[in-house]
Tab-separated table of C-alpha atoms in Angstrom:
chain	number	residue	atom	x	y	z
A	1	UNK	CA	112.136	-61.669	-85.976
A	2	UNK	CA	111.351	-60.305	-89.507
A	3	UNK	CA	111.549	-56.495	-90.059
A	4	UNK	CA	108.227	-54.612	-90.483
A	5	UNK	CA	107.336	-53.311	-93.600
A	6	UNK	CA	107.755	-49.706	-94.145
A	7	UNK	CA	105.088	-47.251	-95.123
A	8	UNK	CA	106.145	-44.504	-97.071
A	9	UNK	CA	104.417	-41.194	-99.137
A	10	UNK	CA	106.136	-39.737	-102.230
A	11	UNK	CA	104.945	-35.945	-101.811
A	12	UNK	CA	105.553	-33.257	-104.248
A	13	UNK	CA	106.002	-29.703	-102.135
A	14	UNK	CA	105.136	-26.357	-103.172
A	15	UNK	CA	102.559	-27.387	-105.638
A	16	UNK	CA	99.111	-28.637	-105.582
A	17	UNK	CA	99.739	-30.800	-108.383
A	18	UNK	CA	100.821	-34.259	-109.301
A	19	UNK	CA	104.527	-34.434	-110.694
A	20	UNK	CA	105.194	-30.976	-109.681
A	21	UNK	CA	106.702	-28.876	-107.361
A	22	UNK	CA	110.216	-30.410	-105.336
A	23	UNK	CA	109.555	-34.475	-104.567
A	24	UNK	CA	110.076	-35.534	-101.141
A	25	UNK	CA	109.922	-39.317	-99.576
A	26	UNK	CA	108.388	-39.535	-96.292
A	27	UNK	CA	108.617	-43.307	-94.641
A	28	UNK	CA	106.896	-43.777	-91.134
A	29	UNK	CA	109.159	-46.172	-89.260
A	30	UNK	CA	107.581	-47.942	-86.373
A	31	UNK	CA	111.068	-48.417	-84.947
A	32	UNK	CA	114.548	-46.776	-85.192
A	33	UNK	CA	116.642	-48.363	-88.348
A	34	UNK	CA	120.472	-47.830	-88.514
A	35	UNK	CA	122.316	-45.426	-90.733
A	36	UNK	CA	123.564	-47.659	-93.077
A	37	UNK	CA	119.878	-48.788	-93.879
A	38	UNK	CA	118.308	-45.034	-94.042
A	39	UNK	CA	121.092	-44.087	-96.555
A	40	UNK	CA	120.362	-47.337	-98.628
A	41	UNK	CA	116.535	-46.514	-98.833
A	42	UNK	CA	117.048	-42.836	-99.863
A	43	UNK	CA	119.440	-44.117	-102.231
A	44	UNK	CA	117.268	-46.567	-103.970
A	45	UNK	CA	114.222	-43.690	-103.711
A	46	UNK	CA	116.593	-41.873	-105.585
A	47	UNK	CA	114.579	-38.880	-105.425
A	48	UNK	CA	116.635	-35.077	-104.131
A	49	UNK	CA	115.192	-35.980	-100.243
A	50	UNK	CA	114.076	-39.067	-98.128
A	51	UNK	CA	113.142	-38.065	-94.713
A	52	UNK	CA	112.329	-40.858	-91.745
A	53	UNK	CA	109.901	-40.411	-88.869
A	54	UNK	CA	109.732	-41.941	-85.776
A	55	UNK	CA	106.969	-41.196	-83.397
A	56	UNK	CA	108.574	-40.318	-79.525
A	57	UNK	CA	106.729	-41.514	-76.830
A	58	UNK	CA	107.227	-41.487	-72.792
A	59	UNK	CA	110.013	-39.610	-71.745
A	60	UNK	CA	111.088	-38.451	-74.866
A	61	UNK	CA	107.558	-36.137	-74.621
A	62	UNK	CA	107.539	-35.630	-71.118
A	63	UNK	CA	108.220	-31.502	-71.812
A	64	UNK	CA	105.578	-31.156	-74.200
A	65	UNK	CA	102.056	-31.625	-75.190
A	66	UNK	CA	102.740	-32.096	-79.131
A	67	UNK	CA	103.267	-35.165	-80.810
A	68	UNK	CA	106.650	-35.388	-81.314
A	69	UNK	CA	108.718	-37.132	-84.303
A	70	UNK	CA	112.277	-37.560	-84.748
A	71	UNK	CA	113.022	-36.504	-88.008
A	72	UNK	CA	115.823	-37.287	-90.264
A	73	UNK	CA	116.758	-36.220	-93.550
A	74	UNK	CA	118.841	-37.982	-96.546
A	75	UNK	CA	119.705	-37.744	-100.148
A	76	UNK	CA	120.331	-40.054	-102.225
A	77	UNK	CA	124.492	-39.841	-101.278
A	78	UNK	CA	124.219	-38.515	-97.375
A	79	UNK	CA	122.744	-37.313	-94.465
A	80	UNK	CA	121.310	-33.873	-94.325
A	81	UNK	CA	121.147	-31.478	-90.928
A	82	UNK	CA	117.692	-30.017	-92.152
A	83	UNK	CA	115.992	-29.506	-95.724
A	84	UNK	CA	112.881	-27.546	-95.496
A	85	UNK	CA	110.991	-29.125	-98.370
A	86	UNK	CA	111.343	-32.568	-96.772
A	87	UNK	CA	109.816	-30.764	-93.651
A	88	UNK	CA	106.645	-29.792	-95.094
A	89	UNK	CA	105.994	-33.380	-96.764
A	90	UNK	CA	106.440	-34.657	-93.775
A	91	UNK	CA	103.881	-32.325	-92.043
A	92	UNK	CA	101.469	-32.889	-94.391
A	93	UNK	CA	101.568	-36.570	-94.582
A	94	UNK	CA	101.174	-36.723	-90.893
A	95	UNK	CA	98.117	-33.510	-91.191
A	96	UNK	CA	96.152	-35.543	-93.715
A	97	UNK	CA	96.506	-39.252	-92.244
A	98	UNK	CA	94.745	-41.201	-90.059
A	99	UNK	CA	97.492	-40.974	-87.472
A	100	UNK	CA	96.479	-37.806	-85.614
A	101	UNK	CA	94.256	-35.176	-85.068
A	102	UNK	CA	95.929	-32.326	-83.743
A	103	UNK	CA	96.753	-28.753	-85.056
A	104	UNK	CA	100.622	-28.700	-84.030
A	105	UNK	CA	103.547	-31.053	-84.679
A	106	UNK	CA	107.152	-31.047	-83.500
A	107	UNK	CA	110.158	-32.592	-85.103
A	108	UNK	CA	113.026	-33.447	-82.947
A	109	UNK	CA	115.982	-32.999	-85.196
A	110	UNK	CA	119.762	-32.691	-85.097
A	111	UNK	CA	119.007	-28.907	-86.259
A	112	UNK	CA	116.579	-28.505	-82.876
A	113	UNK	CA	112.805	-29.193	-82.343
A	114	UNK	CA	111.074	-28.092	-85.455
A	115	UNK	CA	107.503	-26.630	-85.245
A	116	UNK	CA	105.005	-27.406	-88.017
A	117	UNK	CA	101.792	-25.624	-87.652
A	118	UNK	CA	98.078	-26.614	-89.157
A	119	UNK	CA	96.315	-23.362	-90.014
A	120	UNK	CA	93.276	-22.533	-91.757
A	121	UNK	CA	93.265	-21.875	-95.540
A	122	UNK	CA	91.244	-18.587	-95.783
A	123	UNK	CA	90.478	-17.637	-99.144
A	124	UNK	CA	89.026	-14.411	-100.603
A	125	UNK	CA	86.572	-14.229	-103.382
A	126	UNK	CA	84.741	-11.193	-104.526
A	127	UNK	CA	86.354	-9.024	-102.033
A	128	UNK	CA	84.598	-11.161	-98.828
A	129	UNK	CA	86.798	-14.123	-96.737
A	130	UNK	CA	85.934	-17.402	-96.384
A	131	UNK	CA	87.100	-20.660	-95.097
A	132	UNK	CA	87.310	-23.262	-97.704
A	133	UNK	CA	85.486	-26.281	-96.744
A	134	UNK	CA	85.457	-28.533	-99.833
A	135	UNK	CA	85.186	-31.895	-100.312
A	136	UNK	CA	88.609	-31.534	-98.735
A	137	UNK	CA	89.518	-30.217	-95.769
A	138	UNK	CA	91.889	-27.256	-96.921
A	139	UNK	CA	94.707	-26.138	-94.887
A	140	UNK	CA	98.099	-24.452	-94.721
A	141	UNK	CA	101.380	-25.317	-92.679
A	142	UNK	CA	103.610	-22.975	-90.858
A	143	UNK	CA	106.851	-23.968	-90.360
A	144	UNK	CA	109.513	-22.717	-87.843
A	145	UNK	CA	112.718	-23.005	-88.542
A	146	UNK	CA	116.110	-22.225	-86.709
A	147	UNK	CA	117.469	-18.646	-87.963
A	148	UNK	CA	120.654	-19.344	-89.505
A	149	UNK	CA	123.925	-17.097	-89.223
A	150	UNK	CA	125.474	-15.922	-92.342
A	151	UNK	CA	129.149	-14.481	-92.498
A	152	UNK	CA	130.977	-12.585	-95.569
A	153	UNK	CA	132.326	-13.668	-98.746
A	154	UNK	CA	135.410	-13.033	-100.461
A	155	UNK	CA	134.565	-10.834	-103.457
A	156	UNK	CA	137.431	-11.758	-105.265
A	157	UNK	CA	135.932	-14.942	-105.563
A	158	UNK	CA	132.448	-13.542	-107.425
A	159	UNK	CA	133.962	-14.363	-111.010
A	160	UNK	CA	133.667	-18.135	-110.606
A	161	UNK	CA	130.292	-18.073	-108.952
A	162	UNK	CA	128.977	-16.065	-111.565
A	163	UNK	CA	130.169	-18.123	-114.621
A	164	UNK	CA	128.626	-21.465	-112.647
A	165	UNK	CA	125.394	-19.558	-113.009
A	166	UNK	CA	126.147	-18.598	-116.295
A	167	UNK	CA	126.831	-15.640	-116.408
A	168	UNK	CA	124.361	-13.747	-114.432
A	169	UNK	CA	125.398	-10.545	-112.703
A	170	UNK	CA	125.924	-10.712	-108.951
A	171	UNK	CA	124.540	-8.488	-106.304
A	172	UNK	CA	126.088	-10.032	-103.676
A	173	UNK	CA	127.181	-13.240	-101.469
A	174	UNK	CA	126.860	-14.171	-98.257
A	175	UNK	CA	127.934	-17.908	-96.460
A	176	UNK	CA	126.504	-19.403	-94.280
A	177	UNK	CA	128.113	-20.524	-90.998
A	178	UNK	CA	127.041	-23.804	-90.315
A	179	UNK	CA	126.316	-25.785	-93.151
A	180	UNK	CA	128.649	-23.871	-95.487
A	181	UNK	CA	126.214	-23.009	-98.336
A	182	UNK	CA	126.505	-19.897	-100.530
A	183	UNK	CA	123.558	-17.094	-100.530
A	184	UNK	CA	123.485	-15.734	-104.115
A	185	UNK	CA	121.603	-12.426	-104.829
A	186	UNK	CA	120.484	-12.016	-107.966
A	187	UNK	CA	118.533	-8.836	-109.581
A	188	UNK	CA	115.125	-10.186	-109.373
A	189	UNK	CA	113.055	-13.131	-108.621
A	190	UNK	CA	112.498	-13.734	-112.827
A	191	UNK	CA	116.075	-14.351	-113.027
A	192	UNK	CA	116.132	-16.727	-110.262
A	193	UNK	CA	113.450	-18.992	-112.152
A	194	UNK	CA	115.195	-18.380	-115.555
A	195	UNK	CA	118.582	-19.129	-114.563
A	196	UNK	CA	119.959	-21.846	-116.167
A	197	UNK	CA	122.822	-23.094	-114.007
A	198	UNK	CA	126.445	-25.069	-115.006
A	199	UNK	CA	126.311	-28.484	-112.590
A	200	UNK	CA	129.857	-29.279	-113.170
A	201	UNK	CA	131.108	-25.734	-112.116
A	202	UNK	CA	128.931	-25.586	-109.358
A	203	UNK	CA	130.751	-29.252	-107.989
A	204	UNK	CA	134.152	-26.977	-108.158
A	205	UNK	CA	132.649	-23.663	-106.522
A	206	UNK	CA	133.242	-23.322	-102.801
A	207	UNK	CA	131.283	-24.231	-100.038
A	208	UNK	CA	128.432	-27.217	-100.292
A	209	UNK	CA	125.832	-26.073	-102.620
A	210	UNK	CA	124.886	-22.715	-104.160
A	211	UNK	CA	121.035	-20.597	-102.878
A	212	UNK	CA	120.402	-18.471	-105.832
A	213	UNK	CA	117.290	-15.656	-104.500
A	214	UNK	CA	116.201	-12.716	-105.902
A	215	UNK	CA	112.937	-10.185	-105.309
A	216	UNK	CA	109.778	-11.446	-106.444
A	217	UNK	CA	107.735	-9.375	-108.284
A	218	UNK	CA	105.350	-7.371	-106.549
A	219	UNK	CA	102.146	-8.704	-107.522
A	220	UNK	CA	103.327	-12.342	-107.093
A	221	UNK	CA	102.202	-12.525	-103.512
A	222	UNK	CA	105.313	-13.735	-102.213
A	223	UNK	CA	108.441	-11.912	-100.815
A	224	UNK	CA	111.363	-13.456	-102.988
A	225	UNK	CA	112.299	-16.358	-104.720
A	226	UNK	CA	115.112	-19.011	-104.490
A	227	UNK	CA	116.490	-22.052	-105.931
A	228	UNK	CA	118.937	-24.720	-104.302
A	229	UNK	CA	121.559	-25.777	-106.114
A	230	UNK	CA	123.987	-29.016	-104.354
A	231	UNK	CA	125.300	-31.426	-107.066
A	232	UNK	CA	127.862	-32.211	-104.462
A	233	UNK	CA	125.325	-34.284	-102.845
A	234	UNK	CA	123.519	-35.374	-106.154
A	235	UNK	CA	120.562	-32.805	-105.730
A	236	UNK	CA	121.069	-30.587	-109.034
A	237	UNK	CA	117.744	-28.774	-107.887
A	238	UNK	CA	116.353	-28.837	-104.278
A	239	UNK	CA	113.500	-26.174	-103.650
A	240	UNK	CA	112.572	-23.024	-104.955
């Protein structure tokens, strides 16, 4: 019996514009595919991450009222435990189709069940809140994620993280404890964005890929920022 064909979204995260932002694939599988095929897709996407969904049914949402996915996540070279970016294409492909009408997703995962969360988009002009209700339906999506544990690094081992960045002076370092990623504080969020990094030397650097974050600046509206650096897996830049 021939395969059916596979529906998939190329979505561009963390911006509200075309070729922007941190690409993401999202294909909608109407039945489970093997590894070797998932890996071969993502691989001729070719884009930093190719996530799969599967819509659970029956038992496998017996214990709750959500649709539930399973989700999986690849780049172009392997199999990823979670990548947030990924995450929110998915939620919004699912949000703005035709395929459900609900407030309130969960992605089964091998990181956990993932909650992704429609909310509205309230906007404030001249001092007075509104909901935005465009031609568009506008919307924002909470995500919750698992908190991850972070352990020590060796700061004799500083000098070679800081000439893979070029340079830039190091606050600190932290690692993380599961999947072995590197937490790089830098000085402020402006250097995160104009930090130019050295691939090659990242490759040698401990650990799977480098997070470079750093304060953002106060009237920026957001908290910090951060960039994801894991040439090991051929994803020079991830999110950010």
């Amino acid at each position: 019996m021939a395969k059916l064909p596979v529906k998939y979204y190329v979505v561009d995260a963390f911006s509200d514009s075309a070729f922007k932002g941190n690409p993401a694939a999202v294909c909608l599988l109407e039945e489970e595919r093997d590894e070797k095929w998932l890996q071969a897709v993502a691989a001729e996407i070719n884009i930093p991450d190719t996530c799969y969904l599967t819509r659970l049914s029956g038992s496998d949402s017996l214990d709750s009222s959500n649709p539930r996915f399973r989700l999986r996540w690849f780049t172009p070279v392997a199999e990823v435990k979670i990548c947030g970016h990924a995450t929110l294409a998915a939620a919004h492909t699912l949000f703005t189709s035709s395929l459900l009408n609900c407030d309130v997703i969960e992605f089964v995962t091998k990181s956990g069940t993932l909650t992704a969360r429609k909310v509205a988009d309230i906007q404030t002009i001249d001092g007075s809140n509104i909901q935005n209700h465009e031609s568009q339906e506008s919307f924002l999506i909470e995500l919750d994620f698992p908190t991850i544990p972070m352990i020590d690094f060796n700061s004799a081992e500083f000098s070679p993280i800081s000439k893979a960045l070029n340079g830039t002076s190091v606050i600190d370092i932290k690692r993380t404890a599961t999947e072995d990623d590197l937490i790089v504080i830098l000085s402020s969020g402006e250097t995160v964005v104009e930090l130019q990094p050295q691939f090659d030397l990242i490759s040698k650097c401990p650990g799977r890929g480098i997070i470079i974050s750093g304060p953002a600046p106060l009237d920026s509206g957001f908290d910090y920022y951060y960039q994801f650096f894991i040439p090991k897996l051929q994803v020079n830049e991830n999110e950010h």
